[in-house]
């Protein structure tokens, strides 16, 4: 809470000192470093966030969550090519991780590559039989392309997996 407050008040020096104190408890923890870095990134302090993400990667070079975070950081900076590099590296390490596949799919969609977008959503759907999000995104894509039967089928798949999911129910509504 204090760290977010310092960042919101643009008190970077105090934020850095507090981050150092937090990280001092477990500076080699990629999860802890990633959490603090994400707070910096969320507040537009991209250089500070990148430094912390790179610390996390130094401690664990194959950290897929940190690579995903670097991808989103590069997108926030307006560097889709660098984001793609991070997401693709994460996919190399975790080819069946639906979250990684969804990250890369969103980038493909933003770049207008609908074929890759759909292929990645299908991979995410296959990677996790219980995943709702890839089914809903595919349903939206199918509906927008006029394939309403397939869209309905995908939305029903999502509802079967999570009957109380509001987004899935709205897709059918």
Backbone as JSON, one array per atom type, in Angstrom:
{
  "sequence": "XXXXXXXXXXXXXXXXXXXXXXXXXXXXXXXXXXXXXXXXXXXXXXXXXXXXXXXXXXXXXXXXXXXXXXXXXXXXXXXXXXXXXXXXXXXXXXXXXXXXXXXXXXXXXXXXXXXXXXXXXXXXXXXXXXXXXXXXXXXXXXXXXXXXXXXXXXXXXXXXXXXXXXXXXXXXX",
  "N": [[0.83, -1.2, 0.0], [1.9, 1.26, 0.83], [3.98, 1.51, -1.02], [2.6, 1.74, -3.45], [1.33, 4.16, -2.89], [3.51, 5.98, -2.67], [4.41, 5.81, -5.31], [2.17, 6.79, -6.68], [2.19, 9.4, -5.75], [4.41, 10.28, -6.98], [6.85, 10.03, -5.74], [9.56, 8.9, -6.24], [12.09, 8.26, -5.13], [11.55, 7.54, -2.47], [9.88, 5.4, -3.04], [11.69, 3.67, -4.3], [13.44, 3.15, -2.17], [11.72, 1.88, -0.34], [10.99, -0.32, -1.9], [13.48, -1.57, -2.1], [13.77, -2.28, 0.55], [11.62, -4.06, 0.88], [12.37, -6.02, -0.96], [14.71, -6.78, 0.18], [14.14, -8.69, 2.02], [13.83, -10.96, 0.55], [15.43, -11.0, -1.94], [16.13, -12.68, -3.96], [13.87, -13.83, -4.86], [11.94, -14.43, -7.54], [9.18, -14.09, -7.73], [8.53, -12.18, -5.76], [10.11, -10.0, -6.6], [8.98, -9.65, -9.12], [6.38, -8.88, -8.42], [6.77, -6.38, -7.12], [7.97, -5.02, -9.26], [5.85, -5.02, -11.07], [4.15, -3.23, -9.79], [5.59, -0.86, -10.12], [5.51, -0.69, -12.95], [2.74, -0.49, -13.38], [2.38, 2.07, -12.58], [3.57, 3.58, -14.47], [6.33, 3.72, -14.32], [8.42, 2.6, -16.07], [11.18, 2.07, -16.59], [12.19, 1.53, -14.04], [10.66, -0.69, -13.42], [11.5, -2.46, -15.44], [14.18, -2.85, -14.68], [13.84, -4.27, -12.29], [12.42, -6.53, -13.21], [14.41, -7.62, -14.78], [16.25, -8.27, -12.81], [14.85, -10.31, -11.59], [14.83, -12.15, -13.67], [17.54, -12.65, -13.82], [17.91, -14.11, -11.53], [16.28, -16.25, -12.07], [16.37, -17.4, -15.02], [14.54, -18.68, -16.67], [11.97, -17.9, -16.04], [8.76, -17.93, -16.69], [6.46, -16.36, -15.91], [7.71, -13.86, -15.43], [8.74, -13.29, -17.93], [6.37, -13.0, -19.34], [5.45, -10.71, -18.08], [7.43, -8.9, -18.88], [6.81, -8.85, -21.58], [4.27, -7.58, -21.55], [5.07, -5.17, -20.43], [6.69, -4.15, -22.47], [4.75, -3.82, -24.43], [3.24, -1.8, -23.23], [5.07, 0.22, -23.4], [5.02, 0.65, -26.07], [6.32, -1.06, -27.83], [5.85, -3.41, -29.79], [7.31, -5.4, -31.18], [9.37, -6.16, -29.44], [7.77, -7.06, -27.36], [6.56, -9.24, -28.58], [8.8, -10.88, -28.87], [9.38, -11.52, -26.18], [6.97, -12.83, -25.43], [6.98, -14.96, -27.26], [9.27, -16.31, -26.45], [8.44, -17.13, -23.93], [6.43, -18.91, -24.71], [8.0, -20.85, -25.93], [9.16, -21.99, -23.66], [6.97, -22.78, -22.17], [4.9, -24.3, -23.74], [2.29, -25.21, -23.56], [0.9, -23.61, -21.85], [-1.94, -21.98, -21.1], [-2.31, -19.26, -20.43], [-0.01, -17.96, -21.36], [-0.27, -18.46, -24.08], [-2.63, -17.06, -24.55], [-1.77, -14.44, -24.04], [-0.03, -14.02, -26.22], [-1.83, -14.4, -28.26], [-3.51, -12.18, -27.94], [-1.76, -10.15, -28.65], [-1.36, -10.82, -31.35], [-3.95, -10.36, -32.29], [-4.15, -7.59, -31.86], [-2.34, -6.75, -33.71], [-3.65, -7.3, -36.0], [-3.55, -9.83, -37.06], [-5.47, -12.12, -37.7], [-5.6, -14.82, -38.33], [-3.43, -16.02, -36.95], [-4.21, -15.27, -34.4], [-6.6, -16.77, -34.0], [-5.53, -19.36, -34.23], [-3.81, -19.46, -32.0], [-5.66, -19.11, -29.94], [-7.1, -21.48, -30.25], [-5.1, -23.31, -29.6], [-4.74, -22.63, -26.88], [-7.22, -23.31, -25.9], [-7.19, -26.08, -26.32], [-5.09, -26.73, -24.66], [-5.95, -26.52, -22.06], [-8.51, -28.07, -20.73], [-10.44, -27.03, -19.07], [-10.42, -24.32, -19.36], [-11.99, -21.25, -19.68], [-11.75, -18.71, -20.82], [-10.33, -18.82, -23.43], [-12.31, -20.08, -24.93], [-14.44, -18.28, -24.82], [-13.32, -16.06, -26.1], [-12.86, -17.17, -28.61], [-15.52, -17.68, -29.27], [-16.51, -15.07, -29.48], [-14.99, -14.21, -31.66], [-15.89, -15.97, -33.66], [-18.58, -15.25, -33.75], [-18.37, -12.61, -34.64], [-17.44, -13.07, -37.16], [-19.6, -14.13, -38.35], [-20.29, -16.79, -37.95], [-22.48, -18.04, -36.25], [-23.52, -20.39, -35.14], [-21.25, -21.91, -34.4], [-20.18, -20.07, -32.61], [-22.14, -20.08, -30.62], [-21.91, -22.74, -29.76], [-19.29, -22.76, -28.69], [-19.61, -20.89, -26.63], [-21.43, -22.28, -25.05], [-19.79, -24.42, -24.31], [-18.05, -23.03, -22.62], [-19.82, -22.24, -20.58], [-20.55, -24.76, -19.6], [-18.18, -25.49, -18.38], [-17.84, -23.54, -16.44], [-20.42, -22.77, -14.85], [-21.32, -20.47, -13.52], [-20.12, -18.29, -14.66], [-20.21, -15.05, -15.58], [-19.53, -13.69, -17.96], [-19.58, -15.78, -19.82], [-22.26, -16.54, -19.67], [-23.44, -14.15, -20.54], [-22.6, -14.17, -23.17], [-24.23, -16.04, -24.26], [-26.63, -14.82, -23.89]],
  "CA": [[0.0, 0.0, 0.0], [2.79, 2.42, 0.87], [4.71, 1.6, -2.28], [1.67, 2.31, -4.43], [1.12, 5.57, -2.53], [4.69, 6.74, -3.09], [4.41, 5.88, -6.77], [1.09, 7.69, -7.1], [2.62, 10.77, -5.42], [5.63, 10.52, -7.75], [7.99, 10.07, -4.82], [10.31, 7.75, -6.72], [13.18, 7.88, -4.24], [10.94, 6.79, -1.35], [9.39, 4.13, -3.59], [12.86, 2.8, -4.49], [13.92, 2.73, -0.84], [10.78, 0.89, 0.2], [11.12, -1.53, -2.72], [14.72, -2.23, -1.66], [13.5, -2.88, 1.85], [10.75, -5.23, 0.64], [13.15, -7.03, -1.66], [15.77, -7.22, 1.07], [13.69, -9.9, 2.71], [13.97, -12.1, -0.36], [15.78, -10.4, -3.22], [16.29, -13.7, -4.99], [12.55, -14.38, -5.17], [11.37, -13.82, -8.74], [7.78, -13.7, -7.5], [8.51, -10.92, -5.01], [10.65, -8.97, -7.48], [7.98, -9.42, -10.15], [5.27, -8.15, -7.83], [7.17, -4.98, -6.95], [8.16, -4.47, -10.6], [4.52, -4.77, -11.66], [3.63, -1.99, -9.19], [6.25, 0.24, -10.83], [4.98, -0.63, -14.32], [1.36, 0.0, -13.33], [2.42, 3.5, -12.33], [4.29, 4.23, -15.55], [7.78, 3.76, -14.06], [8.83, 1.44, -16.87], [12.6, 1.74, -16.41], [12.34, 0.9, -12.72], [10.05, -2.02, -13.54], [12.38, -3.31, -16.24], [15.34, -3.23, -13.87], [13.44, -5.32, -11.35], [12.13, -7.75, -13.96], [15.69, -8.2, -15.19], [16.8, -8.91, -11.6], [14.13, -11.58, -11.42], [15.31, -13.06, -14.71], [18.9, -13.05, -13.47], [17.78, -15.16, -10.51], [15.6, -17.39, -12.68], [16.3, -17.02, -16.43], [13.42, -19.33, -17.36], [10.73, -17.54, -15.36], [7.71, -17.6, -17.66], [5.67, -15.19, -15.48], [8.46, -12.62, -15.61], [8.78, -13.04, -19.38], [5.06, -12.46, -19.71], [5.42, -9.33, -17.58], [8.27, -8.1, -19.77], [6.04, -8.65, -22.8], [3.26, -6.54, -21.32], [5.79, -3.92, -20.23], [7.09, -3.65, -23.79], [3.53, -3.32, -25.1], [2.91, -0.51, -22.61], [6.05, 1.18, -23.93], [4.8, 0.81, -27.5], [7.31, -1.88, -28.53], [5.25, -4.73, -30.03], [8.3, -6.39, -31.61], [10.01, -6.67, -28.22], [6.74, -7.83, -26.65], [6.44, -10.53, -29.29], [9.99, -11.68, -28.53], [9.19, -12.05, -24.82], [5.87, -13.81, -25.43], [7.4, -16.16, -27.99], [10.21, -17.03, -25.57], [7.61, -17.78, -22.89], [5.77, -20.05, -25.35], [9.03, -21.89, -26.08], [9.38, -22.64, -22.37], [5.7, -23.31, -21.65], [4.07, -24.33, -24.95], [0.91, -25.58, -23.26], [0.38, -22.71, -20.81], [-2.98, -21.2, -21.77], [-2.14, -17.82, -20.21], [1.03, -17.51, -22.29], [-0.87, -18.49, -25.41], [-3.59, -15.95, -24.63], [-1.0, -13.19, -24.18], [0.46, -13.92, -27.6], [-3.02, -14.25, -29.11], [-3.96, -10.78, -27.86], [-0.84, -9.36, -29.46], [-1.69, -11.11, -32.75], [-5.19, -9.65, -32.59], [-3.85, -6.15, -31.92], [-1.59, -6.52, -34.95], [-4.52, -7.61, -37.13], [-3.24, -11.17, -37.58], [-6.59, -12.92, -37.2], [-5.3, -16.25, -38.49], [-2.59, -16.41, -35.8], [-5.06, -15.08, -33.22], [-7.47, -17.94, -33.86], [-4.69, -20.55, -33.99], [-3.34, -19.43, -30.61], [-6.82, -19.38, -29.08], [-7.38, -22.93, -30.34], [-4.07, -23.98, -28.79], [-5.05, -22.38, -25.47], [-8.42, -24.11, -25.63], [-6.76, -27.49, -26.24], [-4.11, -26.9, -23.58], [-6.63, -26.59, -20.77], [-9.9, -28.48, -20.97], [-11.35, -26.26, -18.23], [-10.25, -22.89, -19.6], [-13.17, -20.57, -20.19], [-11.42, -17.52, -21.61], [-10.13, -19.03, -24.87], [-13.59, -20.43, -25.54], [-15.22, -17.05, -24.98], [-12.69, -15.25, -27.16], [-13.17, -17.82, -29.89], [-16.95, -17.46, -29.53], [-16.63, -13.69, -29.97], [-14.41, -14.16, -33.0], [-16.8, -16.68, -34.57], [-19.79, -14.44, -33.9], [-18.06, -11.44, -35.45], [-17.24, -13.49, -38.55], [-20.88, -14.61, -38.86], [-20.51, -18.22, -37.65], [-23.21, -17.98, -34.99], [-23.67, -21.74, -34.57], [-19.99, -22.23, -33.73], [-20.07, -19.15, -31.48], [-23.01, -20.6, -29.56], [-21.31, -23.99, -29.28], [-18.14, -22.4, -27.85], [-20.13, -20.26, -25.42], [-21.98, -23.36, -24.23], [-18.63, -25.11, -23.72], [-17.58, -22.2, -21.52], [-20.8, -22.33, -19.49], [-20.42, -26.1, -19.01], [-16.99, -25.53, -17.54], [-18.03, -22.63, -15.32], [-21.82, -22.35, -14.99], [-21.62, -19.16, -12.92], [-19.3, -17.26, -15.31], [-21.1, -14.02, -16.12], [-19.17, -13.43, -19.37], [-20.07, -16.9, -20.62], [-23.72, -16.43, -19.72], [-23.76, -13.0, -21.38], [-22.36, -14.54, -24.56], [-25.41, -16.76, -24.71], [-27.81, -14.0, -23.69]],
  "C": [[0.87, 1.26, 0.0], [3.52, 2.61, -0.45], [3.83, 2.22, -3.36], [1.42, 3.8, -4.16], [2.29, 6.44, -2.95], [4.73, 6.89, -4.61], [3.35, 6.85, -7.28], [1.46, 9.15, -6.85], [3.91, 11.17, -6.12], [6.84, 10.73, -6.84], [8.85, 8.83, -5.11], [11.41, 7.3, -5.76], [12.63, 7.07, -3.05], [10.44, 5.43, -1.83], [10.56, 3.16, -3.78], [13.37, 2.27, -3.16], [13.01, 1.67, -0.24], [10.86, -0.41, -0.58], [12.38, -2.29, -2.32], [14.52, -2.92, -0.32], [12.65, -4.14, 1.7], [11.57, -6.36, 0.03], [14.29, -7.56, -0.79], [15.41, -8.48, 1.82], [13.91, -11.14, 1.85], [14.27, -11.61, -1.77], [15.92, -11.42, -4.33], [14.97, -14.36, -5.37], [11.98, -13.71, -6.4], [9.93, -13.36, -8.54], [7.7, -12.36, -6.79], [9.01, -9.77, -5.88], [9.62, -8.62, -8.56], [6.8, -8.61, -9.65], [5.6, -6.67, -7.68], [7.35, -4.31, -8.31], [6.82, -4.14, -11.25], [3.91, -3.49, -11.08], [4.27, -0.78, -9.87], [5.66, 0.4, -12.23], [3.57, -0.06, -14.34], [1.3, 1.51, -13.12], [3.29, 4.24, -13.34], [5.79, 4.36, -15.34], [8.42, 2.55, -14.75], [10.3, 1.06, -16.69], [12.84, 1.04, -15.08], [11.78, -0.52, -12.76], [10.97, -2.96, -14.31], [13.59, -3.75, -15.44], [14.99, -4.36, -12.91], [13.1, -6.62, -12.06], [13.43, -8.43, -14.39], [16.42, -8.84, -13.99], [16.16, -10.28, -11.4], [14.61, -12.61, -12.44], [16.75, -13.51, -14.44], [18.87, -14.17, -12.44], [17.16, -16.42, -11.09], [15.38, -17.07, -14.16], [15.13, -17.63, -17.2], [12.07, -19.03, -16.71], [9.69, -17.06, -16.39], [6.86, -16.42, -17.18], [6.41, -13.86, -15.67], [8.58, -12.29, -17.1], [7.46, -12.47, -19.87], [4.97, -11.0, -19.27], [6.27, -8.42, -18.45], [7.54, -7.84, -21.1], [5.01, -7.55, -22.65], [3.9, -5.18, -21.09], [6.19, -3.32, -21.58], [5.88, -3.16, -24.59], [3.15, -1.95, -24.54], [3.84, 0.59, -23.12], [5.86, 1.43, -25.42], [5.8, 0.04, -28.35], [6.76, -3.28, -28.81], [6.25, -5.79, -30.47], [9.02, -7.0, -30.41], [9.02, -7.5, -27.41], [6.6, -9.22, -27.27], [7.61, -11.44, -28.93], [9.83, -12.31, -27.14], [8.1, -13.11, -24.79], [6.28, -15.1, -26.14], [8.39, -16.98, -27.17], [9.45, -17.77, -24.48], [6.91, -19.01, -23.47], [6.77, -21.18, -25.58], [9.19, -22.7, -24.79], [8.12, -23.31, -21.82], [4.69, -23.38, -22.79], [2.6, -24.66, -24.7], [0.29, -24.72, -22.16], [-0.67, -21.81, -21.46], [-2.82, -19.69, -21.58], [-1.1, -17.23, -21.16], [0.46, -17.44, -23.7], [-1.88, -17.36, -25.6], [-2.89, -14.6, -24.75], [-0.6, -12.98, -25.63], [-0.71, -13.75, -28.57], [-3.51, -12.8, -29.1], [-3.05, -9.86, -28.68], [-1.14, -9.57, -30.95], [-2.96, -10.37, -33.16], [-4.94, -8.15, -32.75], [-3.11, -5.8, -33.21], [-2.41, -6.85, -36.19], [-4.26, -8.97, -37.76], [-4.3, -12.15, -37.06], [-6.34, -14.41, -37.33], [-4.47, -16.76, -37.3], [-3.4, -16.3, -34.51], [-5.91, -16.32, -32.97], [-6.66, -19.19, -33.56], [-4.21, -20.6, -32.55], [-4.49, -19.66, -29.64], [-7.17, -20.86, -29.09], [-6.37, -23.72, -29.53], [-4.35, -23.82, -27.3], [-6.25, -23.21, -25.04], [-8.04, -25.57, -25.46], [-5.85, -27.74, -25.05], [-4.76, -27.08, -22.22], [-8.11, -26.85, -21.01], [-10.91, -27.64, -20.18], [-11.3, -24.75, -18.48], [-11.49, -22.3, -20.26], [-12.79, -19.46, -21.16], [-11.14, -17.8, -23.08], [-11.42, -19.38, -25.6], [-14.44, -19.19, -25.79], [-14.63, -16.16, -26.07], [-12.94, -15.85, -28.53], [-14.65, -17.62, -30.26], [-17.17, -16.05, -30.08], [-16.12, -13.58, -31.4], [-15.34, -14.81, -34.01], [-18.06, -15.86, -34.81], [-19.53, -13.24, -34.81], [-17.82, -11.81, -36.91], [-18.5, -14.13, -39.13], [-21.19, -16.07, -38.59], [-21.18, -18.34, -36.28], [-23.39, -19.35, -34.35], [-22.41, -22.14, -33.8], [-19.8, -21.34, -32.5], [-20.92, -19.65, -30.31], [-22.42, -21.87, -28.94], [-20.14, -23.7, -28.33], [-18.59, -21.75, -26.55], [-20.74, -21.3, -24.49], [-20.88, -24.19, -23.58], [-18.13, -24.35, -22.5], [-18.51, -22.3, -20.32], [-20.74, -23.7, -18.82], [-19.24, -26.17, -18.05], [-17.13, -24.65, -16.31], [-19.43, -22.04, -15.4], [-22.14, -20.97, -14.43], [-20.82, -18.03, -13.55], [-20.23, -16.29, -16.03], [-20.81, -13.75, -17.6], [-19.69, -14.53, -20.28], [-21.59, -16.83, -20.76], [-24.16, -15.26, -20.6], [-23.57, -13.33, -22.86], [-23.59, -15.28, -25.11], [-26.67, -15.89, -24.7], [-28.14, -13.07, -24.76]]
}
